[in-house]
């Protein structure tokens, strides 16, 4: 076991996969000479050389397109979006080119690509350095969407994403990069976290909290607080948002009969809406209360601290919603 | 033969590579021009007669010299990414005509298994890269195919990416060419400037006199050539191939031509309204096929009988493939949900 930061876990996973497989390469802005805006790829250029560590021009479309073209002929590209917000530039490559490639090749041409980058707010990043737009990609067939909350999952999921034969959107919450530390397995263990499997991070009996990313930590804090009040939360960390692990969700719902979905992205059209709909479709008779959602207000993520705080969900919001659910 | 147009960048002229073509080569080029023409006519006819009931037919009439001239000098291991007016390129690069027709008819054994239409197919084993309806996007994808060759130490495999003059106004065209030029990738972008992007004339797509001038911004050679002269296209392509294989980076070739028919078969009436009929008639006189035939006869190498007009065996071959496709099985409905994800064990073909 190694005790590492969230950021280091991602770095090590990529490093070890590049050591293991010469077909893996990384491409992005400032990732080579500088080692990445957040330092996730520090040392990669010296170790793996410029053919596998590509300092790209400011061209998000080209960055992802290079991964697409290379994947078509057997390579495995990891594209870094310096901030995941910038992926909007490359939307066509993600949803129309990469996501569809296997389908329109009649199943012959898989698209092993990882598109990764820092996401999320709570750091004063303002409109274009704070977004959580996983729902954009959640809607698109052919894509997988991942967002870990802990170093061991970040490590195991990144390895799985690199080995996966499909385009994987890998959201790394920048708030967690250096704040969260934890143990990860040693390299020789070849540790993988399979995509599509949620993990219960805290067991409880009264309310199922379904969440992912930085909100897992918020939910765990809320659970601690509510424990004193005698309200027991079960916290499910989805880890993979698409495909959804409905088995784990439904099993928990059948136990608690109360559901709170928490995500940092705006509420309308968010991942939570789909989860709620599926629970209603598949476990309606088990519910004792309406499904509730805690999410960002339907706004952009503003800059000034009081504004950002007002828009993004807080631990207090989760506590308040859980109390309401428990009392229902 | 018309004289060659100057390189935009340095004013040099293209080399007359075609002088080394044998009589057999010239005959094959002639037959390929006819193949493209007859392919087009057969599908228009099938659509008109209701034998092809679904999808559009995007005509390449008048643009045949570009497809033939750009593919003829390629090596077998080169890559191409054809677009919607390049259907014959799929056949020139090794796909079976029956496969191509099954794609047009949306049949189960089509390369896309009926998932996608018309030119959105490919075959990686033959170096044919799939394009999408967003024509500029494949220029950027091409960079990845070529980067993979660089990783494998295969620096001289060239990719020919076809696009239209309209698509040169898109972002991915710029990002792709910029990337390729920065990294000196062997990418040859063939711009089929047929004067209209659907109904929009070239002067509303491109601010410069030629599309080739766009090359200046990337520091790469840009050719503006007569796209209706198959040997001029061939010559420019040979020059571009030498440049790209030598590691000097990408080349832009603008082939000036004209779309004789509408954007697609549904557009025939309006295409004679949004374009001056006199203009269409003028370009009909520049038809690349009779033009090449006249040239071949002028060389004294060929008799009239050696240059059938059209070669009937090609028409028959195309018709047989159409019958094959019409009789081929449709895809099973449930296969619509196959190939969305690949759940095979995700490991590279080559793992340490």
PDB file of C-alpha atoms in Angstrom, chain B residues 42-173:
ATOM      1  CA  UNK B  42     -26.582   3.764 -61.786  1.00  0.00           C
ATOM      2  CA  UNK B  43     -27.506   5.027 -58.331  1.00  0.00           C
ATOM      3  CA  UNK B  44     -29.368   8.048 -59.659  1.00  0.00           C
ATOM      4  CA  UNK B  45     -31.263   5.680 -61.902  1.00  0.00           C
ATOM      5  CA  UNK B  46     -32.015   3.298 -59.020  1.00  0.00           C
ATOM      6  CA  UNK B  47     -33.294   6.186 -56.940  1.00  0.00           C
ATOM      7  CA  UNK B  48     -35.452   7.508 -59.770  1.00  0.00           C
ATOM      8  CA  UNK B  49     -36.952   4.087 -60.420  1.00  0.00           C
ATOM      9  CA  UNK B  50     -37.731   3.543 -56.767  1.00  0.00           C
ATOM     10  CA  UNK B  51     -35.305   0.648 -56.453  1.00  0.00           C
ATOM     11  CA  UNK B  52     -33.349   2.663 -53.870  1.00  0.00           C
ATOM     12  CA  UNK B  53     -35.994   3.944 -51.509  1.00  0.00           C
ATOM     13  CA  UNK B  54     -34.020   5.334 -48.624  1.00  0.00           C
ATOM     14  CA  UNK B  55     -31.179   7.799 -48.210  1.00  0.00           C
ATOM     15  CA  UNK B  56     -29.782  10.409 -50.548  1.00  0.00           C
ATOM     16  CA  UNK B  57     -27.526   9.992 -53.528  1.00  0.00           C
ATOM     17  CA  UNK B  58     -24.709  12.538 -53.551  1.00  0.00           C
ATOM     18  CA  UNK B  59     -23.469  12.848 -57.078  1.00  0.00           C
ATOM     19  CA  UNK B  60     -19.826  13.065 -58.030  1.00  0.00           C
ATOM     20  CA  UNK B  61     -20.666  13.922 -61.637  1.00  0.00           C
ATOM     21  CA  UNK B  62     -17.988  16.222 -62.949  1.00  0.00           C
ATOM     22  CA  UNK B  63     -15.602  15.512 -60.077  1.00  0.00           C
ATOM     23  CA  UNK B  64     -14.352  12.108 -61.196  1.00  0.00           C
ATOM     24  CA  UNK B  65     -10.874  13.272 -62.152  1.00  0.00           C
ATOM     25  CA  UNK B  66     -10.144  14.194 -58.537  1.00  0.00           C
ATOM     26  CA  UNK B  67     -10.937  10.750 -57.137  1.00  0.00           C
ATOM     27  CA  UNK B  68      -9.018   8.964 -59.864  1.00  0.00           C
ATOM     28  CA  UNK B  69      -6.058  11.309 -60.031  1.00  0.00           C
ATOM     29  CA  UNK B  70      -5.505  11.450 -56.278  1.00  0.00           C
ATOM     30  CA  UNK B  71      -5.784   7.712 -55.624  1.00  0.00           C
ATOM     31  CA  UNK B  72      -3.863   6.386 -58.607  1.00  0.00           C
ATOM     32  CA  UNK B  73      -0.362   7.206 -57.307  1.00  0.00           C
ATOM     33  CA  UNK B  74      -1.019   5.972 -53.746  1.00  0.00           C
ATOM     34  CA  UNK B  75       0.776   3.050 -52.144  1.00  0.00           C
ATOM     35  CA  UNK B  76      -1.252   0.157 -50.846  1.00  0.00           C
ATOM     36  CA  UNK B  77      -0.367   1.010 -47.246  1.00  0.00           C
ATOM     37  CA  UNK B  78      -1.457   4.654 -47.475  1.00  0.00           C
ATOM     38  CA  UNK B  79      -4.617   5.913 -45.809  1.00  0.00           C
ATOM     39  CA  UNK B  80      -7.596   7.728 -47.270  1.00  0.00           C
ATOM     40  CA  UNK B  81     -10.693   9.310 -45.733  1.00  0.00           C
ATOM     41  CA  UNK B  82     -13.241   9.801 -48.496  1.00  0.00           C
ATOM     42  CA  UNK B  83     -16.349  11.970 -48.151  1.00  0.00           C
ATOM     43  CA  UNK B  84     -19.780  11.899 -49.700  1.00  0.00           C
ATOM     44  CA  UNK B  85     -18.824  12.619 -53.288  1.00  0.00           C
ATOM     45  CA  UNK B  86     -15.973  10.104 -53.259  1.00  0.00           C
ATOM     46  CA  UNK B  87     -17.858   6.813 -53.239  1.00  0.00           C
ATOM     47  CA  UNK B  88     -15.708   5.250 -55.977  1.00  0.00           C
ATOM     48  CA  UNK B  89     -12.620   5.871 -53.825  1.00  0.00           C
ATOM     49  CA  UNK B  90     -13.800   3.098 -51.511  1.00  0.00           C
ATOM     50  CA  UNK B  91     -13.612   0.713 -54.455  1.00  0.00           C
ATOM     51  CA  UNK B  92     -10.318   2.112 -55.762  1.00  0.00           C
ATOM     52  CA  UNK B  93      -8.850   1.446 -52.312  1.00  0.00           C
ATOM     53  CA  UNK B  94      -9.912  -2.160 -52.169  1.00  0.00           C
ATOM     54  CA  UNK B  95     -13.455  -2.427 -50.874  1.00  0.00           C
ATOM     55  CA  UNK B  96     -15.691  -4.766 -52.805  1.00  0.00           C
ATOM     56  CA  UNK B  97     -18.347  -3.114 -54.928  1.00  0.00           C
ATOM     57  CA  UNK B  98     -20.959  -5.408 -53.365  1.00  0.00           C
ATOM     58  CA  UNK B  99     -20.015  -4.132 -49.889  1.00  0.00           C
ATOM     59  CA  UNK B 100     -20.351  -0.543 -51.051  1.00  0.00           C
ATOM     60  CA  UNK B 101     -23.762  -1.210 -52.587  1.00  0.00           C
ATOM     61  CA  UNK B 102     -24.922  -2.991 -49.423  1.00  0.00           C
ATOM     62  CA  UNK B 103     -23.915   0.162 -47.552  1.00  0.00           C
ATOM     63  CA  UNK B 104     -26.023   2.286 -49.901  1.00  0.00           C
ATOM     64  CA  UNK B 105     -28.995  -0.020 -49.424  1.00  0.00           C
ATOM     65  CA  UNK B 106     -28.487  -0.303 -45.639  1.00  0.00           C
ATOM     66  CA  UNK B 107     -28.072  -4.068 -45.648  1.00  0.00           C
ATOM     67  CA  UNK B 108     -26.866  -6.353 -42.883  1.00  0.00           C
ATOM     68  CA  UNK B 109     -23.579  -7.158 -44.554  1.00  0.00           C
ATOM     69  CA  UNK B 110     -22.729  -3.499 -45.201  1.00  0.00           C
ATOM     70  CA  UNK B 111     -19.564  -2.249 -43.493  1.00  0.00           C
ATOM     71  CA  UNK B 112     -21.726  -0.334 -41.008  1.00  0.00           C
ATOM     72  CA  UNK B 113     -24.253  -3.213 -40.767  1.00  0.00           C
ATOM     73  CA  UNK B 114     -26.934  -0.762 -41.832  1.00  0.00           C
ATOM     74  CA  UNK B 115     -26.180   1.579 -38.939  1.00  0.00           C
ATOM     75  CA  UNK B 116     -25.003   4.515 -40.998  1.00  0.00           C
ATOM     76  CA  UNK B 117     -25.598   5.636 -44.552  1.00  0.00           C
ATOM     77  CA  UNK B 118     -23.716   6.303 -47.756  1.00  0.00           C
ATOM     78  CA  UNK B 119     -20.073   7.305 -47.366  1.00  0.00           C
ATOM     79  CA  UNK B 120     -19.855   6.935 -43.576  1.00  0.00           C
ATOM     80  CA  UNK B 121     -17.999   3.691 -43.828  1.00  0.00           C
ATOM     81  CA  UNK B 122     -14.436   2.562 -43.740  1.00  0.00           C
ATOM     82  CA  UNK B 123     -12.162  -0.383 -43.396  1.00  0.00           C
ATOM     83  CA  UNK B 124      -9.134   0.103 -41.204  1.00  0.00           C
ATOM     84  CA  UNK B 125      -7.496  -3.020 -42.624  1.00  0.00           C
ATOM     85  CA  UNK B 126      -7.484  -1.290 -46.007  1.00  0.00           C
ATOM     86  CA  UNK B 127      -6.468   2.092 -44.616  1.00  0.00           C
ATOM     87  CA  UNK B 128      -9.883   3.627 -45.200  1.00  0.00           C
ATOM     88  CA  UNK B 129     -10.741   5.972 -42.345  1.00  0.00           C
ATOM     89  CA  UNK B 130     -14.412   6.582 -41.580  1.00  0.00           C
ATOM     90  CA  UNK B 131     -15.727  10.107 -41.979  1.00  0.00           C
ATOM     91  CA  UNK B 132     -18.865  11.718 -40.565  1.00  0.00           C
ATOM     92  CA  UNK B 133     -21.329  14.299 -41.852  1.00  0.00           C
ATOM     93  CA  UNK B 134     -19.260  16.994 -40.151  1.00  0.00           C
ATOM     94  CA  UNK B 135     -16.790  17.118 -43.009  1.00  0.00           C
ATOM     95  CA  UNK B 136     -14.021  19.089 -41.350  1.00  0.00           C
ATOM     96  CA  UNK B 137     -13.832  16.757 -38.377  1.00  0.00           C
ATOM     97  CA  UNK B 138     -12.022  13.996 -40.219  1.00  0.00           C
ATOM     98  CA  UNK B 139      -9.116  16.320 -41.033  1.00  0.00           C
ATOM     99  CA  UNK B 140      -8.401  16.434 -37.306  1.00  0.00           C
ATOM    100  CA  UNK B 141      -8.971  12.693 -36.885  1.00  0.00           C
ATOM    101  CA  UNK B 142      -6.441  12.089 -39.657  1.00  0.00           C
ATOM    102  CA  UNK B 143      -3.767  13.581 -37.413  1.00  0.00           C
ATOM    103  CA  UNK B 144      -4.334  10.777 -34.917  1.00  0.00           C
ATOM    104  CA  UNK B 145      -4.031   8.063 -37.543  1.00  0.00           C
ATOM    105  CA  UNK B 146      -0.746   9.589 -38.620  1.00  0.00           C
ATOM    106  CA  UNK B 147       0.449  10.108 -35.071  1.00  0.00           C
ATOM    107  CA  UNK B 148      -0.017   6.400 -34.466  1.00  0.00           C
ATOM    108  CA  UNK B 149       2.250   5.715 -37.462  1.00  0.00           C
ATOM    109  CA  UNK B 150       4.851   7.990 -35.924  1.00  0.00           C
ATOM    110  CA  UNK B 151       4.659   6.038 -32.664  1.00  0.00           C
ATOM    111  CA  UNK B 152       5.324   2.884 -34.697  1.00  0.00           C
ATOM    112  CA  UNK B 153       8.173   4.452 -36.666  1.00  0.00           C
ATOM    113  CA  UNK B 154       6.182   4.429 -39.916  1.00  0.00           C
ATOM    114  CA  UNK B 155       6.897   7.965 -41.045  1.00  0.00           C
ATOM    115  CA  UNK B 156       6.199   7.594 -44.753  1.00  0.00           C
ATOM    116  CA  UNK B 157       2.608   6.353 -44.737  1.00  0.00           C
ATOM    117  CA  UNK B 158       0.501   9.156 -46.088  1.00  0.00           C
ATOM    118  CA  UNK B 159      -3.130   9.963 -45.352  1.00  0.00           C
ATOM    119  CA  UNK B 160      -5.230  11.630 -48.027  1.00  0.00           C
ATOM    120  CA  UNK B 161      -8.143  13.441 -46.423  1.00  0.00           C
ATOM    121  CA  UNK B 162     -10.841  14.645 -48.770  1.00  0.00           C
ATOM    122  CA  UNK B 163     -12.990  17.615 -47.988  1.00  0.00           C
ATOM    123  CA  UNK B 164     -15.015  20.319 -49.666  1.00  0.00           C
ATOM    124  CA  UNK B 165     -14.318  24.021 -49.980  1.00  0.00           C
ATOM    125  CA  UNK B 166     -17.198  24.681 -47.582  1.00  0.00           C
ATOM    126  CA  UNK B 167     -15.671  22.499 -44.878  1.00  0.00           C
ATOM    127  CA  UNK B 168     -12.506  24.604 -44.975  1.00  0.00           C
ATOM    128  CA  UNK B 169     -14.579  27.154 -43.059  1.00  0.00           C
ATOM    129  CA  UNK B 170     -14.948  24.790 -40.091  1.00  0.00           C
ATOM    130  CA  UNK B 171     -12.883  24.795 -36.924  1.00  0.00           C
ATOM    131  CA  UNK B 172     -11.646  21.189 -37.129  1.00  0.00           C
ATOM    132  CA  UNK B 173     -10.184  21.869 -40.588  1.00  0.00           C
TER     133      UNK B 173
END
